[in-house]
mmCIF file of C-alpha atoms in Angstrom:
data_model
loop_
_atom_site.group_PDB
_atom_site.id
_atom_site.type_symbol
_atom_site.label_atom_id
_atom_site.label_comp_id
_atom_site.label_asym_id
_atom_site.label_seq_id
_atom_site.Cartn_x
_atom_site.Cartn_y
_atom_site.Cartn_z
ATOM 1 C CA UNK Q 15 -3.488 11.572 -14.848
ATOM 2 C CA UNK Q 16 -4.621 10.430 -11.629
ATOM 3 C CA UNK Q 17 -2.577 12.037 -8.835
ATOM 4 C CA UNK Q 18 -2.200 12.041 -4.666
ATOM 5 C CA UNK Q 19 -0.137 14.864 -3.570
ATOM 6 C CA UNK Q 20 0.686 14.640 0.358
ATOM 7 C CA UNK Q 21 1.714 17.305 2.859
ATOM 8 C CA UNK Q 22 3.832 17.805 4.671
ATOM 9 C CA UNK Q 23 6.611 15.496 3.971
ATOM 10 C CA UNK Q 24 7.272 15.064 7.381
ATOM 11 C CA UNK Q 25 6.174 16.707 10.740
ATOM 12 C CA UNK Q 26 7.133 16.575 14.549
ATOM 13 C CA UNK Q 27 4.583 17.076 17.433
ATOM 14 C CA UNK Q 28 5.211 17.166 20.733
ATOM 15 C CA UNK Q 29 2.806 14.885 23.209
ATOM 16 C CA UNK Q 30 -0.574 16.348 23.159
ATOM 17 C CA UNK Q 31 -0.188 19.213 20.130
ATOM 18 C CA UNK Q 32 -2.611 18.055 17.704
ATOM 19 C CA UNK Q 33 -2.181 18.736 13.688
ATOM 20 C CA UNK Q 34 -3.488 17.712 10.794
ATOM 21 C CA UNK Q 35 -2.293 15.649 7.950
ATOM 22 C CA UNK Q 36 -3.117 16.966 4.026
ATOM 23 C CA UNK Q 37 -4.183 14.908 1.281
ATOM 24 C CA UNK Q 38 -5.006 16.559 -2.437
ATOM 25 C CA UNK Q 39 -5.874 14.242 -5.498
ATOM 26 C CA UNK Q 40 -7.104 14.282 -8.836
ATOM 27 C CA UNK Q 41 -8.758 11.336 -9.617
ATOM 28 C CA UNK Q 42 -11.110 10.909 -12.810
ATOM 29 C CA UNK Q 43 -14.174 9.724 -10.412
ATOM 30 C CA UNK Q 44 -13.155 8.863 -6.846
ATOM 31 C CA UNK Q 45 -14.720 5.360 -5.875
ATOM 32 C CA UNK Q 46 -12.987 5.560 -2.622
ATOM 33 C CA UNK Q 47 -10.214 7.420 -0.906
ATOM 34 C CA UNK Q 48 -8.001 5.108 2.316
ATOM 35 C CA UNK Q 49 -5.677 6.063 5.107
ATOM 36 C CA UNK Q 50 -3.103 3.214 6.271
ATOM 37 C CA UNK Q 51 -0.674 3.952 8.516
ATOM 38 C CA UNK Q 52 2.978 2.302 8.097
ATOM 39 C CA UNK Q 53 5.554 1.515 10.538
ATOM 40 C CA UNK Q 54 9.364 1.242 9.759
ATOM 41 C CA UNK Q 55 10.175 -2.130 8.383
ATOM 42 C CA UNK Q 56 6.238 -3.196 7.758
ATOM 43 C CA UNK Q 57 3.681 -3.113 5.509
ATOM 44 C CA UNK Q 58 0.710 -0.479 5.231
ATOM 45 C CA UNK Q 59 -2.381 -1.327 7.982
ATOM 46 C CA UNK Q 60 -5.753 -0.148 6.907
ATOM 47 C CA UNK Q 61 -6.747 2.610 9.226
ATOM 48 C CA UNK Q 62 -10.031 4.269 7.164
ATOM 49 C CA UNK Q 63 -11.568 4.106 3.920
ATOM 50 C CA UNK Q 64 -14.309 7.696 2.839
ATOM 51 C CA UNK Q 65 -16.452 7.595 -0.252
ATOM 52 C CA UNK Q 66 -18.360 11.091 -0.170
ATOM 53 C CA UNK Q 67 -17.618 14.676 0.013
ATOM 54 C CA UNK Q 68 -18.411 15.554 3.820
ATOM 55 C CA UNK Q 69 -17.690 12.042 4.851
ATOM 56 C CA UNK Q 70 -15.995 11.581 8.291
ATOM 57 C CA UNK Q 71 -14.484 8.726 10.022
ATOM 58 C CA UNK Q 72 -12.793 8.544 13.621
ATOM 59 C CA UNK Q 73 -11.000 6.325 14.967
ATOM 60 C CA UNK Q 74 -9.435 6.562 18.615
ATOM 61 C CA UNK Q 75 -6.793 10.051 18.744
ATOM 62 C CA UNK Q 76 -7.250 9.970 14.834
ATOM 63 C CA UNK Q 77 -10.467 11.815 12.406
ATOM 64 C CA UNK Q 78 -10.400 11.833 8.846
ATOM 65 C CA UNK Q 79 -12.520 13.859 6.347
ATOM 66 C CA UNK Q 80 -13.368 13.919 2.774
ATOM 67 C CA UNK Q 81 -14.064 16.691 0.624
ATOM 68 C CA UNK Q 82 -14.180 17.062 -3.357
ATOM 69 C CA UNK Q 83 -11.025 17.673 -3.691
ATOM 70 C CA UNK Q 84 -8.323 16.938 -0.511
ATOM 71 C CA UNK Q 85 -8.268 14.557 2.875
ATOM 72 C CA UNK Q 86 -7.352 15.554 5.891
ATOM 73 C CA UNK Q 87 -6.582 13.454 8.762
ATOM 74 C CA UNK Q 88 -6.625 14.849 12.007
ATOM 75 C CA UNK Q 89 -4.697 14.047 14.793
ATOM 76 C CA UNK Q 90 -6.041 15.203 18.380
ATOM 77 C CA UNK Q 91 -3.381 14.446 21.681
ATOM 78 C CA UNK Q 92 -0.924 12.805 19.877
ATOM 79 C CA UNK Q 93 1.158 10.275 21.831
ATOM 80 C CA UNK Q 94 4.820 8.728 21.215
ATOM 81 C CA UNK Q 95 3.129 5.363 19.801
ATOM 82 C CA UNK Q 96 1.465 7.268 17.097
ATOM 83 C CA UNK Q 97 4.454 7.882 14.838
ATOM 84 C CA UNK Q 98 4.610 6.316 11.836
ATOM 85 C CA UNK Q 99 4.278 6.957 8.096
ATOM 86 C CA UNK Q 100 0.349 7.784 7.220
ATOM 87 C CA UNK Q 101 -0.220 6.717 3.368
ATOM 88 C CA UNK Q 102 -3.114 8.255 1.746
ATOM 89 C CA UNK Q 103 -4.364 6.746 -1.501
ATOM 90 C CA UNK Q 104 -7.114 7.154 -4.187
ATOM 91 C CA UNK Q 105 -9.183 4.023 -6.323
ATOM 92 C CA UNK Q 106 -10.058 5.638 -9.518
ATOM 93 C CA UNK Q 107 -13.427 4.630 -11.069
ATOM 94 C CA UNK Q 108 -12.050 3.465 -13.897
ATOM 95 C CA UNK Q 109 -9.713 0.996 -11.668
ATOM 96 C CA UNK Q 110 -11.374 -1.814 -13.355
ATOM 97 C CA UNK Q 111 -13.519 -3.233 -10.296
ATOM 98 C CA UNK Q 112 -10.735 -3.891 -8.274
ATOM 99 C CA UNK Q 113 -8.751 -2.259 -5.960
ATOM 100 C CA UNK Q 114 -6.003 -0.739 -7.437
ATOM 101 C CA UNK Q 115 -4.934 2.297 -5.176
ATOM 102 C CA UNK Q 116 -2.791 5.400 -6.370
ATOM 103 C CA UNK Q 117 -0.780 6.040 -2.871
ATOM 104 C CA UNK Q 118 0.841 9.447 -2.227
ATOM 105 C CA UNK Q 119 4.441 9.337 -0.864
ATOM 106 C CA UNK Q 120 2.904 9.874 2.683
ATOM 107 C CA UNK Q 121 4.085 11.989 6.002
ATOM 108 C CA UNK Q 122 6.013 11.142 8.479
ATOM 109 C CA UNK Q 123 4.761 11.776 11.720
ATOM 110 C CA UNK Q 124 7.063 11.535 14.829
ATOM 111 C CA UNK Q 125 5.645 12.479 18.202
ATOM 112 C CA UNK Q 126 8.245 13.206 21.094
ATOM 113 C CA UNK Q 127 7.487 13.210 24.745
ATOM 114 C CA UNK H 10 -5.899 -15.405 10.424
ATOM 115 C CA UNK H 11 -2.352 -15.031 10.782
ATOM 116 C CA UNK H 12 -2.321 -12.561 7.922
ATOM 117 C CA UNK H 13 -0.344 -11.824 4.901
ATOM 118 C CA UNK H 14 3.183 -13.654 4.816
ATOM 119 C CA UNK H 15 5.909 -12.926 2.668
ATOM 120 C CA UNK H 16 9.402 -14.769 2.086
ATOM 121 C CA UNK H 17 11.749 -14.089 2.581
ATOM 122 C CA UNK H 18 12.002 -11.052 4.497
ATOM 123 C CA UNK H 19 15.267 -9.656 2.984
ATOM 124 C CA UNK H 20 16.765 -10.418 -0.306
ATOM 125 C CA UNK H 21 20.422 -9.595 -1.356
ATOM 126 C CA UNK H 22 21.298 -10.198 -4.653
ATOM 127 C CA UNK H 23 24.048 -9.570 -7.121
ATOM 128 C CA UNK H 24 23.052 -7.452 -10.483
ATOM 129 C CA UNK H 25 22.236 -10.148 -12.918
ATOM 130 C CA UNK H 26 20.544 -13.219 -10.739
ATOM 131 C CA UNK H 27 17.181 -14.195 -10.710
ATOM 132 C CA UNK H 28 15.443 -14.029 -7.237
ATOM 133 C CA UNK H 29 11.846 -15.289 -6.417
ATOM 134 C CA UNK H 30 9.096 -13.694 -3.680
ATOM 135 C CA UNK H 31 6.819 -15.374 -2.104
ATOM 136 C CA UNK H 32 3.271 -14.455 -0.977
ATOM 137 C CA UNK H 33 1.043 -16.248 1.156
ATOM 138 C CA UNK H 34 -2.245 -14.532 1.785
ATOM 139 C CA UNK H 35 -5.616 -14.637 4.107
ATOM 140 C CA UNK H 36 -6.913 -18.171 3.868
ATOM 141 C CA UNK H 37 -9.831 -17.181 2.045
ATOM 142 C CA UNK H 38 -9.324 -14.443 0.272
ATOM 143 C CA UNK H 39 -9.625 -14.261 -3.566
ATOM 144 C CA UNK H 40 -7.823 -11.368 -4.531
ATOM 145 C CA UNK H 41 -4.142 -11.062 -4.416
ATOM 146 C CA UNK H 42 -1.854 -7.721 -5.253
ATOM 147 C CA UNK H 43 1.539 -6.906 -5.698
ATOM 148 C CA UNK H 44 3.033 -3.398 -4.986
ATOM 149 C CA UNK H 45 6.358 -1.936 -4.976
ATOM 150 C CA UNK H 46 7.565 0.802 -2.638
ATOM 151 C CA UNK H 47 11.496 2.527 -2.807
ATOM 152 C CA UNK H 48 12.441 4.648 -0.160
ATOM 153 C CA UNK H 49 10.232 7.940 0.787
ATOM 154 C CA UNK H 50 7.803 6.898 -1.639
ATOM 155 C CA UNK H 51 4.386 5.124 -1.471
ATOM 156 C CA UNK H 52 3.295 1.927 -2.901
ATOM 157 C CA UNK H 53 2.883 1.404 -6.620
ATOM 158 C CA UNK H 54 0.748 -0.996 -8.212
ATOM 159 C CA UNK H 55 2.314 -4.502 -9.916
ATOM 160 C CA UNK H 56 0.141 -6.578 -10.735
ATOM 161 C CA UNK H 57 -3.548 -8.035 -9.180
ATOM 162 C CA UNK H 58 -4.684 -11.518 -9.102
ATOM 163 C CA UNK H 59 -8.342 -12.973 -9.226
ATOM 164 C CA UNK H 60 -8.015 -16.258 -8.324
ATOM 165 C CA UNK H 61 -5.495 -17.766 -9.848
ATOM 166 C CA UNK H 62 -6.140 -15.457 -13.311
ATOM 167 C CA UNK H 63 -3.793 -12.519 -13.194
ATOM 168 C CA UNK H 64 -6.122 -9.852 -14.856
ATOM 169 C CA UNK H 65 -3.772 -6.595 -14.555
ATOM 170 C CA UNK H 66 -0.236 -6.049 -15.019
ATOM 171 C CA UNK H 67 1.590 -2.291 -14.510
ATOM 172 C CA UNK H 68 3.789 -1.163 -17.327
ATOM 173 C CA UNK H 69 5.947 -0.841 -14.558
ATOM 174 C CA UNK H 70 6.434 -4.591 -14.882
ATOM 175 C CA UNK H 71 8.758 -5.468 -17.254
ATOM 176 C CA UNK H 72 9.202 -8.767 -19.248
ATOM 177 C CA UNK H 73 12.061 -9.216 -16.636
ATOM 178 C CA UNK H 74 9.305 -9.480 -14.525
ATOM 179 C CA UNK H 75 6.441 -12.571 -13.699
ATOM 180 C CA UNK H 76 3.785 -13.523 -11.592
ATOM 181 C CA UNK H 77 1.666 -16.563 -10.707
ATOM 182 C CA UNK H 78 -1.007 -17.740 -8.303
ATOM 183 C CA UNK H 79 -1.018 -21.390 -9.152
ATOM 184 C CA UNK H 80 -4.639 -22.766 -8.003
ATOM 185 C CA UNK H 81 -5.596 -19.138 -6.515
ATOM 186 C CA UNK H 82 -3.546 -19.928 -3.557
ATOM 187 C CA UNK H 83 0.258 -18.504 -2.410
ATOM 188 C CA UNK H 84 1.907 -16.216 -5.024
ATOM 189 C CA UNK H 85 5.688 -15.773 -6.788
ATOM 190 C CA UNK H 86 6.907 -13.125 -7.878
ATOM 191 C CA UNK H 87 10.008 -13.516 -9.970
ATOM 192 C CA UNK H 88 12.657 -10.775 -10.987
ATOM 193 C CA UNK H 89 14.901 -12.066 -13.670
ATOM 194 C CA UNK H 90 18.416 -10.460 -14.302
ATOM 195 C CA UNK H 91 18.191 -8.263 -11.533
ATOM 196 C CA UNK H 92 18.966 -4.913 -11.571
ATOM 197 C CA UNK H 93 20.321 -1.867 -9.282
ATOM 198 C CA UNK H 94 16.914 -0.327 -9.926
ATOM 199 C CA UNK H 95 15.340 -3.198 -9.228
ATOM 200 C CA UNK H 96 15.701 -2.792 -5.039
ATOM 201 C CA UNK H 97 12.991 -1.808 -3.337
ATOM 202 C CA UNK H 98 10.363 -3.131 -0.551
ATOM 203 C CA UNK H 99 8.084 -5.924 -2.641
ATOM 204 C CA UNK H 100 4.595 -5.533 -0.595
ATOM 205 C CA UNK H 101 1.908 -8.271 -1.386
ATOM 206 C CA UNK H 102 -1.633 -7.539 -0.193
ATOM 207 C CA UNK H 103 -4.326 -9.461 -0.510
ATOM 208 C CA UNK H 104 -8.690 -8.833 -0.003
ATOM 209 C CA UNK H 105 -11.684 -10.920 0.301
ATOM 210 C CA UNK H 106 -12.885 -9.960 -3.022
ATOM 211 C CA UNK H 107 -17.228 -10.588 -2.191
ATOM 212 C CA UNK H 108 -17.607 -6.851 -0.590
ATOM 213 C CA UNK H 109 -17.060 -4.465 -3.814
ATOM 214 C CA UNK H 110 -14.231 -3.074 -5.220
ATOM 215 C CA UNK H 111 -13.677 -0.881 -2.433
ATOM 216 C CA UNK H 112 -12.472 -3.322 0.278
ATOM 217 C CA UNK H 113 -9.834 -2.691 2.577
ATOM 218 C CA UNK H 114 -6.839 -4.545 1.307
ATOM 219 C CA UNK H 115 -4.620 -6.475 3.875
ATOM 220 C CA UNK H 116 -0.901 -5.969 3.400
ATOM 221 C CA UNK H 117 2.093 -8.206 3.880
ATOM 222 C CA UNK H 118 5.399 -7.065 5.586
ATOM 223 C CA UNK H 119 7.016 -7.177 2.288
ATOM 224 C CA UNK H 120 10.318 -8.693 0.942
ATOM 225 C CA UNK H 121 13.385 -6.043 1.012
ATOM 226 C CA UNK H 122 15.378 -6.363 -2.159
ATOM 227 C CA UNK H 123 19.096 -5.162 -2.473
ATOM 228 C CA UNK H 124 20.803 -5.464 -5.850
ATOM 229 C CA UNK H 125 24.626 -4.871 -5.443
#
């Protein structure tokens, strides 16, 4: 069964410690693998989408990289306005030719001055 | 592009009614999705839209449960005899459906249901 297994749960940062964000799956074929970030109250906003082992995308204070089996999305110099909920989630190749995406339960990142 | 709207917002309801979502995505996108999210948890699928032909449905949508997308436009989501277990955060997202099957999709704000 097609799974996304995020860690950890939750995690606090102070201004400027960077960390990294986990993301494991099993997936029969992986056609793509996305990051959103979520804030309290709204829905998910796209933030990257990887499609290959070795794969890296950055965006801004925020990296994310793709290997055959996990996700990590890295977080360098945090600030206050970065905390949120980040969603990983898988499309299976066998999603039909759509995009039906298998989310984990996410982390939730809070970053204090 | 004002992006994905949903209506209402927030939803109370008493076990038993019938409420009714609505979805109003990007102006020209084709494909329309419904997820469900409960506290701590991410997004499950629903149901996906092409058009206005609903081509997938989750066995986590019951028969209390239907969709539409009358002339591939807004879409309704209706919950019949609502249940406790029936609260969560209804997310509708919606893509452009001309780029592959690995778009981005573009999510609503969702509707929060309560069922007392």
């Amino acid at each position: 069964e097609d799974q996304v297994t995020q860690s950890p749960e939750a995690l606090r940062l102070q201004e400027g410690e960077s960390s990294s964000l986990n993301c494991s799956y099993t997936v029969s074929g992986l056609r793509g693998l996305f990051w959103y970030r979520q804030d309290p109250g709204k829905g998910p906003e796209f933030l990257f989408t990887l499609y290959s082992a070795g794969e890296e995308k950055e965006k801004e204070r925020l990296k994310a990289t793709l290997t055959k089996k996990e996700s990590f999305l890295h977080i360098t110099a945090p600030k206050p306005e970065d905390s949120a909920t980040y969603l990983c989630a898988v499309q299976a190749s066998l999603s039909g030719g759509y995009n039906k995406l298998i989310f984990g339960a996410g982390t939730r990142l809070a970053v204090h001055p | 592009d004002t992006g994905v709207s949903q209506n209402p917002r927030h939803k109370i309801t008493k076990r038993g009614q019938n409420v009714t979502f609505r979805c109003d995505p990007i102006s020209e996108h084709n494909r329309l999705y419904w997820y469900r999210q409960t506290l701590g948890q991410g997004p499950e699928f629903l149901t996906y839209f092409q058009n206005e032909a609903q081509l997938e449905k989750s066995r986590l949508l019951s028969d209390r449960f239907s969709a539409e997308r009358p002339k591939g436009s807004f879409s309704t989501l209706e919950i019949q005899r609502t249940e406790q277990g029936d609260s969560a955060m209804y997310l509708c997202a919606s893509s452009l459906g001309i780029m592959g099957d690995s778009e981005k999709l573009f999510f609503g704000s969702g509707t929060q249901l309560s069922v007392l």
